[in-house]
CSV table of N, CA and C in Angstrom, one decimal:
chain,number,residue,atom,x,y,z
C,1047,MET,N,-41.1,-11.2,-19.5
C,1047,MET,CA,-41.0,-10.6,-20.3
C,1047,MET,C,-42.3,-10.0,-21.0
C,1048,ARG,N,-43.4,-10.3,-20.1
C,1048,ARG,CA,-44.8,-9.7,-20.4
C,1048,ARG,C,-44.7,-8.4,-19.9
C,1049,ALA,N,-44.0,-8.2,-18.7
C,1049,ALA,CA,-44.0,-6.8,-18.1
C,1049,ALA,C,-43.1,-5.7,-19.2
C,1050,LEU,N,-42.2,-6.2,-20.1
C,1050,LEU,CA,-41.7,-5.5,-21.0
C,1050,LEU,C,-42.4,-5.4,-22.3
C,1051,ARG,N,-43.6,-6.1,-22.5
C,1051,ARG,CA,-44.2,-6.1,-23.4
C,1051,ARG,C,-43.8,-6.9,-24.9
C,1052,LEU,N,-42.8,-7.8,-24.5
C,1052,LEU,CA,-42.2,-8.9,-25.3
C,1052,LEU,C,-42.7,-10.1,-25.5
C,1053,GLU,N,-42.7,-10.7,-26.5
C,1053,GLU,CA,-43.0,-12.3,-26.6
C,1053,GLU,C,-42.1,-12.9,-27.4
C,1054,VAL,N,-42.0,-13.9,-27.3
C,1054,VAL,CA,-40.9,-14.9,-28.0
C,1054,VAL,C,-41.0,-14.7,-29.4
C,1055,GLY,N,-39.9,-14.5,-30.0
C,1055,GLY,CA,-39.8,-14.4,-31.7
C,1055,GLY,C,-39.9,-12.7,-31.8
C,1056,ASP,N,-40.1,-11.8,-30.9
C,1056,ASP,CA,-40.1,-10.1,-31.2
C,1056,ASP,C,-38.6,-9.8,-31.4
C,1057,THR,N,-38.2,-9.0,-32.2
C,1057,THR,CA,-37.0,-8.6,-32.8
C,1057,THR,C,-36.8,-7.1,-32.7
C,1058,SER,N,-35.4,-6.8,-32.6
C,1058,SER,CA,-35.1,-5.5,-32.5
C,1058,SER,C,-33.7,-5.5,-33.5
C,1059,LEU,N,-33.0,-4.3,-33.3
C,1059,LEU,CA,-31.6,-4.3,-33.8
C,1059,LEU,C,-30.9,-3.7,-32.9
C,1060,VAL,N,-29.5,-4.1,-32.6
C,1060,VAL,CA,-28.6,-3.6,-31.5
C,1060,VAL,C,-27.2,-3.5,-32.3
C,1061,GLU,N,-26.4,-2.7,-31.7
C,1061,GLU,CA,-25.0,-2.4,-32.1
C,1061,GLU,C,-24.3,-3.6,-30.9
C,1062,LEU,N,-23.5,-4.5,-31.6
C,1062,LEU,CA,-23.1,-5.5,-30.9
C,1062,LEU,C,-22.1,-5.2,-29.7
C,1063,ASP,N,-21.4,-4.3,-30.0
C,1063,ASP,CA,-20.4,-3.9,-28.9
C,1063,ASP,C,-20.4,-2.3,-28.7
C,1064,ALA,N,-21.0,-1.9,-27.5
C,1064,ALA,CA,-20.9,-0.6,-27.1
C,1064,ALA,C,-19.7,0.3,-27.4
C,1065,ASN,N,-18.5,-0.5,-27.5
C,1065,ASN,CA,-17.3,0.2,-27.7
C,1065,ASN,C,-16.8,0.1,-28.9
C,1066,GLN,N,-17.5,-0.3,-29.9
C,1066,GLN,CA,-17.1,-0.4,-31.4
C,1066,GLN,C,-18.5,-0.1,-32.4
C,1067,ILE,N,-19.2,1.0,-32.0
C,1067,ILE,CA,-20.2,1.5,-32.6
C,1067,ILE,C,-19.7,1.7,-34.0
C,1068,LYS,N,-20.5,1.2,-34.9
C,1068,LYS,CA,-20.4,1.5,-36.6
C,1068,LYS,C,-19.0,1.4,-36.9
C,1069,SER,N,-18.3,0.3,-36.4
C,1069,SER,CA,-17.0,0.0,-36.8
C,1069,SER,C,-17.0,-1.1,-37.7
C,1070,ASN,N,-16.0,-1.0,-38.7
C,1070,ASN,CA,-16.2,-1.9,-39.5
C,1070,ASN,C,-14.6,-2.5,-40.2
C,1071,PRO,N,-14.3,-3.7,-39.7
C,1071,PRO,CA,-14.9,-4.9,-39.2
C,1071,PRO,C,-14.9,-4.3,-37.4
C,1072,ILE,N,-15.4,-5.5,-36.7
C,1072,ILE,CA,-15.5,-5.5,-35.3
C,1072,ILE,C,-14.8,-6.8,-34.9
C,1073,TYR,N,-14.2,-6.5,-33.5
C,1073,TYR,CA,-13.5,-7.7,-32.8
C,1073,TYR,C,-14.4,-8.0,-31.7
C,1074,LEU,N,-14.8,-9.3,-31.7
C,1074,LEU,CA,-15.6,-9.7,-30.2
C,1074,LEU,C,-14.6,-10.8,-29.8
C,1075,TYR,N,-14.8,-10.7,-28.5
C,1075,TYR,CA,-14.0,-11.8,-27.6
C,1075,TYR,C,-14.7,-12.7,-26.9
C,1076,ASP,N,-14.4,-13.7,-26.4
C,1076,ASP,CA,-15.0,-14.7,-25.5
C,1076,ASP,C,-15.5,-13.9,-24.2
C,1077,GLY,N,-16.4,-14.0,-23.6
C,1077,GLY,CA,-16.7,-13.2,-22.2
C,1077,GLY,C,-17.9,-12.3,-22.5
C,1078,PRO,N,-18.0,-11.4,-21.5
C,1078,PRO,CA,-19.0,-10.4,-21.4
C,1078,PRO,C,-19.1,-9.3,-22.5
C,1079,ILE,N,-20.4,-8.9,-22.8
C,1079,ILE,CA,-20.7,-8.1,-23.6
C,1079,ILE,C,-21.9,-6.9,-23.4
C,1080,GLU,N,-21.4,-5.9,-23.8
C,1080,GLU,CA,-22.5,-4.8,-23.6
C,1080,GLU,C,-22.7,-4.4,-24.8
C,1081,SER,N,-24.0,-4.3,-25.2
C,1081,SER,CA,-24.5,-3.9,-26.6
C,1081,SER,C,-25.7,-2.7,-26.4
C,1082,VAL,N,-26.1,-2.0,-27.5
C,1082,VAL,CA,-26.8,-1.0,-27.4
C,1082,VAL,C,-28.1,-1.1,-28.4
C,1083,LEU,N,-29.4,-0.9,-27.8
C,1083,LEU,CA,-30.4,-1.2,-28.8
C,1083,LEU,C,-30.3,0.1,-29.7
C,1084,TRP,N,-30.6,-0.1,-31.1
C,1084,TRP,CA,-31.0,0.9,-32.0
C,1084,TRP,C,-32.3,1.6,-32.0
C,1085,LYS,N,-33.1,0.8,-31.8
C,1085,LYS,CA,-34.6,1.3,-31.9
C,1085,LYS,C,-35.3,0.6,-30.4
C,1086,ASP,N,-36.6,1.3,-30.2
C,1086,ASP,CA,-37.5,0.7,-29.1
C,1086,ASP,C,-37.9,-0.7,-29.3
C,1087,PHE,N,-37.8,-1.4,-28.2
C,1087,PHE,CA,-38.0,-2.9,-28.4
C,1087,PHE,C,-39.0,-3.1,-27.2
C,1088,GLY,N,-40.4,-3.2,-27.3
C,1088,GLY,CA,-41.2,-3.5,-26.1
C,1088,GLY,C,-41.4,-1.9,-25.4
C,1089,THR,N,-41.1,-2.1,-24.0
C,1089,THR,CA,-41.1,-1.1,-23.4
C,1089,THR,C,-39.7,-0.5,-23.2
C,1090,LEU,N,-38.5,-1.2,-23.7
C,1090,LEU,CA,-37.2,-0.9,-23.8
C,1090,LEU,C,-36.8,0.3,-24.6
C,1091,GLU,N,-36.6,1.4,-24.4
C,1091,GLU,CA,-36.4,2.5,-25.3
C,1091,GLU,C,-34.9,2.3,-26.2
C,1092,ALA,N,-34.9,2.8,-27.3
C,1092,ALA,CA,-33.4,3.1,-28.0
C,1092,ALA,C,-32.4,3.4,-27.0
C,1093,THR,N,-31.3,3.0,-27.0
C,1093,THR,CA,-30.1,3.3,-26.3
C,1093,THR,C,-29.9,2.4,-25.1
C,1094,THR,N,-31.2,1.5,-24.7
C,1094,THR,CA,-31.2,0.7,-23.7
C,1094,THR,C,-29.8,-0.3,-23.9
C,1095,ARG,N,-29.1,-0.4,-22.7
C,1095,ARG,CA,-27.8,-1.6,-22.7
C,1095,ARG,C,-28.3,-2.8,-22.6
C,1096,LEU,N,-27.9,-3.6,-23.2
C,1096,LEU,CA,-28.2,-5.3,-23.0
C,1096,LEU,C,-26.8,-5.8,-22.7
C,1097,TYR,N,-26.9,-6.6,-21.6
C,1097,TYR,CA,-26.0,-7.3,-21.1
C,1097,TYR,C,-25.7,-8.7,-21.2
C,1098,GLY,N,-24.6,-9.4,-21.6
C,1098,GLY,CA,-24.9,-10.8,-22.1
C,1098,GLY,C,-23.2,-11.4,-22.0
C,1099,GLN,N,-23.1,-12.5,-22.8
C,1099,GLN,CA,-22.0,-13.5,-22.9
C,1099,GLN,C,-22.1,-13.6,-24.3
C,1100,VAL,N,-20.6,-13.6,-24.8
C,1100,VAL,CA,-20.2,-14.5,-26.4
C,1100,VAL,C,-19.4,-15.4,-26.1
C,1101,TRP,N,-19.8,-16.2,-27.1
C,1101,TRP,CA,-19.0,-17.6,-27.5
C,1101,TRP,C,-18.3,-17.4,-28.7
C,1102,THR,N,-17.3,-17.7,-29.0
C,1102,THR,CA,-16.7,-17.7,-30.5
C,1102,THR,C,-16.0,-19.1,-30.8
C,1103,GLY,N,-16.4,-20.1,-30.2
C,1103,GLY,CA,-15.8,-21.3,-30.4
C,1103,GLY,C,-16.1,-22.0,-31.7
C,1104,GLY,N,-17.1,-21.9,-32.1
C,1104,GLY,CA,-17.7,-22.5,-33.6
C,1104,GLY,C,-17.5,-21.5,-34.5
C,1105,PRO,N,-18.1,-22.1,-35.7
C,1105,PRO,CA,-17.8,-21.3,-36.8
C,1105,PRO,C,-18.6,-19.8,-36.8
C,1106,GLN,N,-19.7,-20.0,-35.9
C,1106,GLN,CA,-20.3,-18.7,-35.9
C,1106,GLN,C,-20.5,-18.3,-34.3
C,1107,VAL,N,-20.6,-16.9,-34.0
C,1107,VAL,CA,-20.6,-16.3,-32.9
C,1107,VAL,C,-21.9,-16.7,-32.3
C,1108,VAL,N,-21.8,-16.7,-31.0
C,1108,VAL,CA,-23.2,-17.2,-30.2
C,1108,VAL,C,-23.2,-15.8,-29.1
C,1109,ILE,N,-24.4,-15.1,-29.1
C,1109,ILE,CA,-24.6,-14.0,-28.1
C,1109,ILE,C,-25.8,-14.2,-27.5
C,1110,ARG,N,-25.5,-14.3,-26.0
C,1110,ARG,CA,-27.1,-14.5,-25.2
C,1110,ARG,C,-27.0,-13.4,-24.3
C,1111,TYR,N,-27.9,-12.5,-24.4
C,1111,TYR,CA,-28.3,-11.5,-23.3
C,1111,TYR,C,-29.4,-12.0,-22.3
C,1112,TYR,N,-28.7,-11.3,-20.9
C,1112,TYR,CA,-29.5,-11.9,-19.6
C,1112,TYR,C,-29.9,-10.5,-19.2
C,1113,GLU,N,-29.7,-9.2,-19.4
C,1113,GLU,CA,-30.0,-8.3,-18.7
C,1113,GLU,C,-30.1,-6.9,-19.6
C,1114,ALA,N,-31.2,-6.3,-19.2
C,1114,ALA,CA,-31.4,-5.1,-20.1
C,1114,ALA,C,-31.5,-3.9,-19.1
C,1115,ASP,N,-30.5,-2.6,-19.4
C,1115,ASP,CA,-30.3,-1.5,-18.5
C,1115,ASP,C,-31.0,-0.2,-19.2
C,1116,PRO,N,-32.4,-0.2,-19.1
C,1116,PRO,CA,-33.0,1.0,-19.7
C,1116,PRO,C,-32.5,2.5,-19.1
C,1117,PRO,N,-32.5,3.5,-19.9
C,1117,PRO,CA,-32.0,4.7,-19.3
C,1117,PRO,C,-33.1,5.5,-18.2
C,1118,GLY,N,-32.7,5.6,-17.0
C,1118,GLY,CA,-33.5,6.0,-16.0
C,1118,GLY,C,-34.2,5.2,-15.3
C,1119,ARG,N,-34.3,3.7,-15.4
C,1119,ARG,CA,-35.0,2.6,-15.0
C,1119,ARG,C,-33.9,1.7,-14.2
C,1120,GLU,N,-34.5,0.8,-13.5
C,1120,GLU,CA,-33.8,-0.2,-12.9
C,1120,GLU,C,-33.4,-1.2,-14.2
C,1121,LYS,N,-32.3,-2.1,-13.6
C,1121,LYS,CA,-32.0,-3.3,-14.8
C,1121,LYS,C,-33.0,-4.1,-14.5
C,1122,LEU,N,-33.3,-5.1,-15.7
C,1122,LEU,CA,-34.3,-6.0,-15.8
C,1122,LEU,C,-33.7,-7.2,-16.5
C,1123,PRO,N,-34.3,-8.2,-16.2
C,1123,PRO,CA,-33.9,-9.7,-16.9
C,1123,PRO,C,-34.5,-9.7,-18.0
C,1124,ILE,N,-33.6,-10.2,-18.9
C,1124,ILE,CA,-34.3,-10.5,-20.4
C,1124,ILE,C,-33.6,-11.8,-20.7
C,1125,CYS,N,-34.2,-12.3,-21.9
C,1125,CYS,CA,-34.0,-13.9,-22.4
C,1125,CYS,C,-33.8,-13.6,-23.9
C,1126,ALA,N,-32.6,-13.3,-24.6
C,1126,ALA,CA,-32.7,-12.9,-25.8
C,1126,ALA,C,-31.4,-13.3,-26.4
C,1127,VAL,N,-31.2,-13.4,-27.7
C,1127,VAL,CA,-29.9,-13.7,-28.5
C,1127,VAL,C,-29.9,-12.9,-29.8
C,1128,ALA,N,-28.8,-12.7,-29.9
C,1128,ALA,CA,-28.4,-11.9,-31.3
C,1128,ALA,C,-28.5,-13.0,-32.4
C,1129,ARG,N,-29.2,-12.5,-33.5
C,1129,ARG,CA,-29.5,-13.5,-34.5
C,1129,ARG,C,-29.6,-12.6,-35.8
C,1130,LEU,N,-28.7,-13.2,-37.0
C,1130,LEU,CA,-29.3,-12.6,-38.3
C,1130,LEU,C,-29.1,-13.9,-39.1
C,1131,SER,N,-29.8,-13.9,-40.1
C,1131,SER,CA,-30.0,-15.1,-41.2
C,1131,SER,C,-28.9,-15.1,-42.0
C,1132,GLU,N,-29.1,-16.3,-42.6
C,1132,GLU,CA,-28.0,-16.5,-43.7
C,1132,GLU,C,-26.7,-16.7,-43.1
C,1133,ASN,N,-26.4,-17.1,-41.8
C,1133,ASN,CA,-25.0,-17.4,-41.1
C,1133,ASN,C,-24.3,-16.0,-41.2
C,1134,GLN,N,-25.2,-14.8,-41.0
C,1134,GLN,CA,-24.5,-13.7,-41.1
C,1134,GLN,C,-23.9,-13.2,-39.5
C,1135,LEU,N,-23.6,-14.2,-38.9
C,1135,LEU,CA,-22.7,-14.1,-37.3
C,1135,LEU,C,-21.6,-14.9,-37.8
C,1136,ARG,N,-21.2,-15.4,-39.0
C,1136,ARG,CA,-20.3,-16.4,-39.4
C,1136,ARG,C,-19.0,-15.5,-39.0
C,1137,LYS,N,-17.8,-16.0,-38.6
C,1137,LYS,CA,-16.6,-15.6,-38.1
C,1137,LYS,C,-15.8,-15.2,-39.5
C,1138,LEU,N,-15.1,-14.3,-39.7
C,1138,LEU,CA,-14.4,-13.9,-40.9
C,1138,LEU,C,-13.1,-14.7,-40.7
C,1139,PRO,N,-12.5,-14.9,-41.9
C,1139,PRO,CA,-10.9,-15.5,-41.8
C,1139,PRO,C,-10.2,-14.6,-41.2
C,1140,GLY,N,-9.0,-15.0,-40.4
C,1140,GLY,CA,-8.4,-14.2,-39.7
C,1140,GLY,C,-8.8,-14.2,-38.1
C,1141,SER,N,-10.2,-14.6,-37.9
C,1141,SER,CA,-10.5,-15.0,-36.4
C,1141,SER,C,-9.6,-15.9,-35.9
C,1142,LYS,N,-8.9,-15.7,-34.4
C,1142,LYS,CA,-8.2,-16.3,-33.8
C,1142,LYS,C,-8.9,-17.1,-32.4
C,1143,PRO,N,-8.5,-18.1,-31.9
C,1143,PRO,CA,-9.0,-19.1,-30.9
C,1143,PRO,C,-9.3,-17.7,-29.7
C,1144,GLY,N,-10.6,-17.9,-29.5
C,1144,GLY,CA,-11.2,-16.9,-28.3
C,1144,GLY,C,-11.5,-15.6,-28.7
C,1145,MET,N,-11.6,-15.2,-30.1
C,1145,MET,CA,-12.3,-14.4,-30.9
C,1145,MET,C,-12.5,-14.3,-32.1
C,1146,ALA,N,-13.6,-13.5,-32.4
C,1146,ALA,CA,-14.1,-13.4,-33.7
C,1146,ALA,C,-14.2,-12.1,-34.3
C,1147,LEU,N,-13.8,-12.0,-35.6
C,1147,LEU,CA,-13.8,-11.0,-36.5
C,1147,LEU,C,-15.2,-11.0,-37.5
C,1148,LEU,N,-16.0,-9.7,-37.0
C,1148,LEU,CA,-17.1,-9.7,-37.9
C,1148,LEU,C,-17.1,-8.6,-38.7
C,1149,PRO,N,-17.6,-8.5,-39.9
C,1149,PRO,CA,-17.8,-7.5,-41.1
C,1149,PRO,C,-18.3,-6.4,-40.5
C,1150,PHE,N,-19.3,-6.4,-39.5
C,1150,PHE,CA,-20.4,-5.3,-39.4
C,1150,PHE,C,-20.5,-5.0,-38.0
C,1151,SER,N,-21.0,-4.2,-37.4
C,1151,SER,CA,-21.3,-3.9,-35.9
C,1151,SER,C,-22.6,-4.0,-35.5
C,1152,GLY,N,-23.5,-4.4,-36.3
C,1152,GLY,CA,-25.1,-4.8,-36.0
C,1152,GLY,C,-25.5,-5.9,-36.1
C,1153,SER,N,-26.5,-6.0,-35.5
C,1153,SER,CA,-27.1,-7.2,-35.6
C,1153,SER,C,-28.7,-7.3,-35.1
C,1154,GLY,N,-29.5,-8.5,-35.5
C,1154,GLY,CA,-30.8,-8.4,-34.8
C,1154,GLY,C,-30.7,-9.0,-33.5
C,1155,VAL,N,-31.9,-8.7,-32.6
C,1155,VAL,CA,-31.8,-9.4,-31.3
C,1155,VAL,C,-33.1,-9.9,-31.2
C,1156,THR,N,-33.3,-11.0,-30.6
C,1156,THR,CA,-34.6,-12.1,-30.7
C,1156,THR,C,-35.0,-12.3,-29.5
C,1157,ILE,N,-36.3,-12.1,-29.1
C,1157,ILE,CA,-36.5,-12.6,-27.6
C,1157,ILE,C,-36.5,-14.2,-27.9
C,1158,VAL,N,-36.3,-14.9,-26.9
C,1158,VAL,CA,-36.4,-16.4,-26.8
C,1158,VAL,C,-36.8,-16.8,-25.3
C,1159,ASP,N,-37.3,-18.0,-25.5
C,1159,ASP,CA,-38.1,-18.3,-24.3
C,1159,ASP,C,-36.9,-19.3,-23.2
C,1160,SER,N,-36.0,-19.6,-23.9
C,1160,SER,CA,-34.9,-20.5,-23.1
C,1160,SER,C,-33.6,-20.3,-23.8
C,1161,PHE,N,-32.5,-20.7,-23.5
C,1161,PHE,CA,-31.1,-20.6,-24.2
C,1161,PHE,C,-30.8,-22.3,-24.4
C,1162,ARG,N,-30.6,-22.8,-25.7
C,1162,ARG,CA,-30.4,-24.0,-26.1
C,1162,ARG,C,-29.0,-24.2,-26.5
């Protein structure tokens, strides 16, 4: 993370699903996800793609990011999670098993030292 000039707790903003940018609401499904940075994040510039995994089994969506793909550079490992305060990744009514309905397409992304 140091090579990216990122430390645990650093945050930025992402579009959760590159295929649903600025959609309202959005549907997320268990499995892989491709997100897009809204603004620079350490040495990662806006439009960098973040790749990770989505879990929808609980009352809130969990998204963990493992890889960053900055434009014009090689993919890099990353350890980050989608995170918003006050339960804002909570699924909306109408969410079905294996999917989550969220009222918005954006989220914060936070660097972590490991996944728990």
